[in-house]
mmCIF file of C-alpha atoms (C1' of nucleotides) in Angstrom:
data_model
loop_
_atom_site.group_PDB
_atom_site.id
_atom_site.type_symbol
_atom_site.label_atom_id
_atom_site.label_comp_id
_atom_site.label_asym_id
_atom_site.label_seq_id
_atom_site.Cartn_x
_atom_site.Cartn_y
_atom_site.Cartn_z
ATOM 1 C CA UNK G 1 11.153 12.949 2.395
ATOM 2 C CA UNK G 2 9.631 16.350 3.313
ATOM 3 C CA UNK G 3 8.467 16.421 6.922
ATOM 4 C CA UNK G 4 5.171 15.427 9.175
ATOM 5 C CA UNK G 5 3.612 12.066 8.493
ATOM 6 C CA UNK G 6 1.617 11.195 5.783
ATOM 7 C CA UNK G 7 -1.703 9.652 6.295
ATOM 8 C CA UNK G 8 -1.079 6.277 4.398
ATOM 9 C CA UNK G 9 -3.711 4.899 6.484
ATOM 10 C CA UNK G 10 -6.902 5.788 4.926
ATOM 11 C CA UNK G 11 -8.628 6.535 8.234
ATOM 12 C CA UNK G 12 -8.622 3.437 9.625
ATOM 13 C CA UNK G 13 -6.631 2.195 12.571
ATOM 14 C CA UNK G 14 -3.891 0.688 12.260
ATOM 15 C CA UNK G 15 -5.351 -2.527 13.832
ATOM 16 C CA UNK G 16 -8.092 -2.604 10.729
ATOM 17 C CA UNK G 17 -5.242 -1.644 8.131
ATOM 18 C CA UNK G 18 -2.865 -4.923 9.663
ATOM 19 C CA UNK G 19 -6.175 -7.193 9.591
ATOM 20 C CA UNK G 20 -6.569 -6.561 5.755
ATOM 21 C CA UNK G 21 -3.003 -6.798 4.772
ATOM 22 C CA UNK G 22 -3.022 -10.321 6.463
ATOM 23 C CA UNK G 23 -6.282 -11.681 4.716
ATOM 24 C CA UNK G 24 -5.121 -10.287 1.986
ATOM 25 C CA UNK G 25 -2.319 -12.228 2.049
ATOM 26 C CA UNK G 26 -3.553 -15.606 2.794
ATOM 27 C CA UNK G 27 -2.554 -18.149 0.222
ATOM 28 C CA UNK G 28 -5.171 -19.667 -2.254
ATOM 29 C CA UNK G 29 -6.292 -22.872 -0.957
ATOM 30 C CA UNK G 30 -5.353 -22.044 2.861
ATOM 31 C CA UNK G 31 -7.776 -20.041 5.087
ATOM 32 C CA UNK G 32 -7.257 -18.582 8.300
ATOM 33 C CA UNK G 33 -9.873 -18.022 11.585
ATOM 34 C CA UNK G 34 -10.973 -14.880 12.808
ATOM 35 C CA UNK G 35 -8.865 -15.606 15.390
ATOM 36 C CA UNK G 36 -6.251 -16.664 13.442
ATOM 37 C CA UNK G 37 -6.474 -13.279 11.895
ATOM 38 C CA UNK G 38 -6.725 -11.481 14.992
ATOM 39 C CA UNK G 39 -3.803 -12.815 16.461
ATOM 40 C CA UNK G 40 -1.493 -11.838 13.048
ATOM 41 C CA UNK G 41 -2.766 -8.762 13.261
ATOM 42 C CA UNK G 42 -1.571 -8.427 16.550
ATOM 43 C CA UNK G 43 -4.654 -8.322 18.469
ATOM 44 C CA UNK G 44 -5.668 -12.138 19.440
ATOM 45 C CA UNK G 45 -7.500 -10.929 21.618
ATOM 46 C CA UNK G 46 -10.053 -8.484 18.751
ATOM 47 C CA UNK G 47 -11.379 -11.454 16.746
ATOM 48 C CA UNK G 48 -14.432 -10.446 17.494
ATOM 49 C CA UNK G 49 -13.603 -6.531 15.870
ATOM 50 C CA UNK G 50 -12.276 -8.486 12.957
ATOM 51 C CA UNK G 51 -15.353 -9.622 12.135
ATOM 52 C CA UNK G 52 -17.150 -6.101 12.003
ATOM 53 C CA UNK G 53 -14.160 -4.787 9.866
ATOM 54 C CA UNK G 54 -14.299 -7.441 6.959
ATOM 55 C CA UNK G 55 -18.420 -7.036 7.382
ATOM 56 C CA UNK G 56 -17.690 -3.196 7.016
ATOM 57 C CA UNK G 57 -14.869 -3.132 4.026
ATOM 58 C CA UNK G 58 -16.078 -3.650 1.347
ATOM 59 C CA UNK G 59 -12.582 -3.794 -0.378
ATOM 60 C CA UNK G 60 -12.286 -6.734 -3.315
ATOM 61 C CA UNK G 61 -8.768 -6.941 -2.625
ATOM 62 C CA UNK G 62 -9.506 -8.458 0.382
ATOM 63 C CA UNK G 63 -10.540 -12.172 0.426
ATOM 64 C CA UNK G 64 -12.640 -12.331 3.133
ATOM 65 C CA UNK G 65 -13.844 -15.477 1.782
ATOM 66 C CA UNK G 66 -10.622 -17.177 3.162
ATOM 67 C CA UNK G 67 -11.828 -16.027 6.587
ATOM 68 C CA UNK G 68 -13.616 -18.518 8.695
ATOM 69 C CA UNK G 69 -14.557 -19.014 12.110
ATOM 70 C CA UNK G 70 -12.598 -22.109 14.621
ATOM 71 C CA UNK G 71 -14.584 -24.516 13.570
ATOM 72 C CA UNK G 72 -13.972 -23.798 9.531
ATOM 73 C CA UNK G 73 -17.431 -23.080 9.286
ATOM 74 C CA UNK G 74 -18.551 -19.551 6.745
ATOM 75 C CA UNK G 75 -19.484 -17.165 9.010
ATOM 76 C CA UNK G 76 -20.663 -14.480 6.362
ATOM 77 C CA UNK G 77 -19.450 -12.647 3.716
ATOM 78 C CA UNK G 78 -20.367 -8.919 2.549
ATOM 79 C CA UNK G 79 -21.380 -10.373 -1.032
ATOM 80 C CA UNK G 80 -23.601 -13.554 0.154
ATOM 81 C CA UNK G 81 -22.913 -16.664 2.497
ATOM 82 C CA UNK G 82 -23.168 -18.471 -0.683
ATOM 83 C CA UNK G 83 -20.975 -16.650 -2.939
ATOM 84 C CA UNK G 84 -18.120 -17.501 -0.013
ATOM 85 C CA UNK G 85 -18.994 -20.993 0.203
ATOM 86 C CA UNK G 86 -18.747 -21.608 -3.159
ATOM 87 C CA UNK G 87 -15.496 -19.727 -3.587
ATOM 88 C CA UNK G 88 -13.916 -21.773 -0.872
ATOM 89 C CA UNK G 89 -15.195 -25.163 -2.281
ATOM 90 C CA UNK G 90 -13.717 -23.472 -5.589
ATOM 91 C CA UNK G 91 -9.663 -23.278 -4.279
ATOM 92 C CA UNK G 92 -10.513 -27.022 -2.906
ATOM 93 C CA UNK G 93 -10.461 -25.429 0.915
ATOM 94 C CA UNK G 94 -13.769 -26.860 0.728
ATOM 95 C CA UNK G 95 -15.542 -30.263 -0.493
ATOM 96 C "C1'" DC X 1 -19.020 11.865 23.196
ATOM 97 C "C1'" DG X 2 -21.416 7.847 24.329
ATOM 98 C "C1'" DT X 3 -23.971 3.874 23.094
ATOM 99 C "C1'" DA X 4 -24.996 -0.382 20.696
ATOM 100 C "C1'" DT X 5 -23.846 -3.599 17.659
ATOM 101 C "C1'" DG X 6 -21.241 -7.304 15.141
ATOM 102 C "C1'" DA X 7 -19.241 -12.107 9.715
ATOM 103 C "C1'" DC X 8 -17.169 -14.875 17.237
ATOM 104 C "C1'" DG X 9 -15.231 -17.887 20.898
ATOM 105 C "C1'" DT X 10 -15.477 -20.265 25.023
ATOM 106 C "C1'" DG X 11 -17.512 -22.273 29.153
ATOM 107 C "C1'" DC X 12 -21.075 -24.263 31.700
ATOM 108 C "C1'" DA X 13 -25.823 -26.447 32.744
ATOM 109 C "C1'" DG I 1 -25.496 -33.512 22.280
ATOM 110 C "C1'" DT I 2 -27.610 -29.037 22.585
ATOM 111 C "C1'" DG I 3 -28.567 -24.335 24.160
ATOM 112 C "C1'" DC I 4 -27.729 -20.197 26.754
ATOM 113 C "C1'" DA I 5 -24.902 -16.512 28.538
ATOM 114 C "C1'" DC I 6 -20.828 -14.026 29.100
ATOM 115 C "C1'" DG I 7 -16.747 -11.614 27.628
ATOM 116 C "C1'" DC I 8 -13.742 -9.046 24.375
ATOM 117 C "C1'" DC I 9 -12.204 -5.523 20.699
ATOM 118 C "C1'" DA I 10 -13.053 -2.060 17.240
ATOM 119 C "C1'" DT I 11 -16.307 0.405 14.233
ATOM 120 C "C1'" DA I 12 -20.184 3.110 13.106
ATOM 121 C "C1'" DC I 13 -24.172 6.070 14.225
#
DNA sequence: CGTATGACGTGCA
DNA sequence: GTGCACGCCATAC
């Protein structure tokens, strides 16, 4: 496969790229913490970056939705706290 | 390049 | 029980 690396990454770091392929891949009816994220991503300590990456892509592929903070509790969500919450409440993750 | 912010978390008063 | 302040990482401007 020819030579030199090939920017797969889209011009993110690699941190941002892992945190998306994890929410991504969180189960319907589960959710994860930002923490929770974090730490799969392989930063537990960059919850807090987590959060600014999921407020900055804007990628439907990516449930943010399923991403809450340690007390379960909607943080926000790049198409309206209440689109989330109802989503969530939707899969049963929520009453 | 450097600065400030951000969808947070935790501890302490 | 509640509120305030600090710390941490990455991104964007």
């Amino acid at each position: 496969m020819t030579s030199s690396k090939q920017q797969v990454v889209s011009s993110k770091g690699e941190f941002t790229y892992s945190v998306l392929s994890v929410v991504s891949g969180i189960p319907v009816g589960h959710v994860m913490t930002y923490r929770e994220v974090a730490a799969a991503a392989g930063r537990p300590r960059a919850w807090r970056a987590v959060g600014n990456i999921l407020h900055k892509n804007y990628d439907p592929a990516v449930p943010c939705h399923r991403v809450v903070g340690s007390d379960g509790k909607i943080g926000g969500y790049n198409r309206g706290k209440g689109m989330k919450r109802k989503l969530l409440a939707k899969e049963g993750v929520l009453a």
